[in-house]
Amino acid sequence: MPLELIVLGSASPYPRPGEPCSGYLVRGSGATVWLDAGPGTLAALQEHTSLTDVDAIWISHLHADHVADLLPAVYALLFADLRPAKPMPLYGPPGIGERLSAFLSNTGPAPIEQAFAVHELHDGHFAEAGGLTLATTAVEHGFPAFGVRVTDGARVLAYSGDTGPCTALTELADGADLFLCEADVAAPSPVHLTPEDAARAAHAAGKLVLTHIGPFLEPAEAADRAGTDAVATPGTVYKV
């Protein structure tokens, strides 16, 4: 299977009709990985595969527009018609398990460990999902946040998560065949990227795909400013 990226959603900072927040499927080497789980992406995911056919979930940071659909995913895995064979590997920032457990608690912590096998990310973290390797890099977003390189051994997809300009971001993109990069803001920010920032980070990458374009930028304007014709929209499939 060729390495491919499926856009589930890219809206920032809240979902619109037909536009979930940040979430993507990466498929290759017989594996499927869900990158970020923003509101609306669990429903969009099911247009392509079952939740129980996902091999791992990777979460860039704990802002709600990137993580909120893990909450209904717990209900789907534990209390509905799905029958997962074992807890699903979940890779996320420090504290992600406790955050989910506390939010879903009733009389005590919710049994998150029955739904997810939680692994906390750190800079330099490596994981494998089927034939895919996920290499995590810390980026700058004002609190723990990460980008990732996903490879099948031949091709590389890099994803920025949410970040401001930083050396780590440029290194993350370096040599990637496809760089999926946020372009949230119109003016410079320490915690988000302008389209120009995304283009500079992508200078040593192959195809640049903009995502997470904020409400004060039009997608066409962002693409023009970044010098790319690729803007992530729900349902779009990119071959890496």
PDB file of N, CA and C in Angstrom, residues 26 41 48 56 83 113 117 124 128 153 158 160 162 186 193 202 217 227:
ATOM      1  N   VAL A  26      -3.260   8.424   8.404  1.00  0.00           N
ATOM      2  CA  VAL A  26      -2.092   8.050   7.607  1.00  0.00           C
ATOM      3  C   VAL A  26      -2.149   6.542   7.413  1.00  0.00           C
ATOM      4  N   THR A  41     -13.857  14.635  13.967  1.00  0.00           N
ATOM      5  CA  THR A  41     -13.008  13.742  13.183  1.00  0.00           C
ATOM      6  C   THR A  41     -13.338  12.273  13.382  1.00  0.00           C
ATOM      7  N   HIS A  48     -14.015   6.208   6.267  1.00  0.00           N
ATOM      8  CA  HIS A  48     -12.864   5.562   5.637  1.00  0.00           C
ATOM      9  C   HIS A  48     -12.514   4.213   6.256  1.00  0.00           C
ATOM     10  N   ALA A  56      -3.077   2.825  15.747  1.00  0.00           N
ATOM     11  CA  ALA A  56      -2.561   3.699  16.801  1.00  0.00           C
ATOM     12  C   ALA A  56      -3.136   5.089  16.605  1.00  0.00           C
ATOM     13  N   ARG A  83     -15.945  -4.002  19.313  1.00  0.00           N
ATOM     14  CA  ARG A  83     -15.343  -5.032  20.143  1.00  0.00           C
ATOM     15  C   ARG A  83     -13.838  -5.073  19.903  1.00  0.00           C
ATOM     16  N   GLU A 113      -7.627   3.196  30.728  1.00  0.00           N
ATOM     17  CA  GLU A 113      -6.670   2.146  30.353  1.00  0.00           C
ATOM     18  C   GLU A 113      -7.351   0.954  29.691  1.00  0.00           C
ATOM     19  N   ALA A 117      -4.017   2.106  25.506  1.00  0.00           N
ATOM     20  CA  ALA A 117      -2.707   1.863  26.108  1.00  0.00           C
ATOM     21  C   ALA A 117      -1.915   3.150  25.916  1.00  0.00           C
ATOM     22  N   GLY A 124      12.138  13.197  20.672  1.00  0.00           N
ATOM     23  CA  GLY A 124      12.925  12.032  20.291  1.00  0.00           C
ATOM     24  C   GLY A 124      12.207  10.705  20.475  1.00  0.00           C
ATOM     25  N   GLU A 128       6.288   2.349  16.735  1.00  0.00           N
ATOM     26  CA  GLU A 128       5.955   1.631  15.509  1.00  0.00           C
ATOM     27  C   GLU A 128       4.491   1.235  15.539  1.00  0.00           C
ATOM     28  N   GLY A 153       9.583   3.606   5.552  1.00  0.00           N
ATOM     29  CA  GLY A 153      10.931   3.175   5.192  1.00  0.00           C
ATOM     30  C   GLY A 153      11.401   3.707   3.862  1.00  0.00           C
ATOM     31  N   ALA A 158       5.727  14.468   7.127  1.00  0.00           N
ATOM     32  CA  ALA A 158       5.965  15.248   8.340  1.00  0.00           C
ATOM     33  C   ALA A 158       4.734  16.085   8.645  1.00  0.00           C
ATOM     34  N   SER A 160       3.346  19.167  11.379  1.00  0.00           N
ATOM     35  CA  SER A 160       3.837  20.178  12.317  1.00  0.00           C
ATOM     36  C   SER A 160       3.122  20.163  13.655  1.00  0.00           C
ATOM     37  N   ASP A 162       0.607  22.011  16.091  1.00  0.00           N
ATOM     38  CA  ASP A 162       0.528  23.465  16.245  1.00  0.00           C
ATOM     39  C   ASP A 162       1.845  23.960  16.814  1.00  0.00           C
ATOM     40  N   ALA A 186      -2.334  35.374  10.493  1.00  0.00           N
ATOM     41  CA  ALA A 186      -1.984  36.293   9.407  1.00  0.00           C
ATOM     42  C   ALA A 186      -0.728  37.090   9.713  1.00  0.00           C
ATOM     43  N   LEU A 193       2.004  29.728  13.148  1.00  0.00           N
ATOM     44  CA  LEU A 193       2.754  30.070  11.945  1.00  0.00           C
ATOM     45  C   LEU A 193       1.917  30.914  11.003  1.00  0.00           C
ATOM     46  N   ALA A 202       9.377  24.694   5.207  1.00  0.00           N
ATOM     47  CA  ALA A 202       9.238  23.627   4.209  1.00  0.00           C
ATOM     48  C   ALA A 202      10.264  23.707   3.090  1.00  0.00           C
ATOM     49  N   LEU A 217      -7.775  34.288   8.025  1.00  0.00           N
ATOM     50  CA  LEU A 217      -7.078  34.065   6.755  1.00  0.00           C
ATOM     51  C   LEU A 217      -8.002  33.297   5.823  1.00  0.00           C
ATOM     52  N   GLY A 227       3.060  30.111  -1.303  1.00  0.00           N
ATOM     53  CA  GLY A 227       3.579  29.617  -2.574  1.00  0.00           C
ATOM     54  C   GLY A 227       3.251  28.158  -2.832  1.00  0.00           C
TER      55      GLY A 227
END
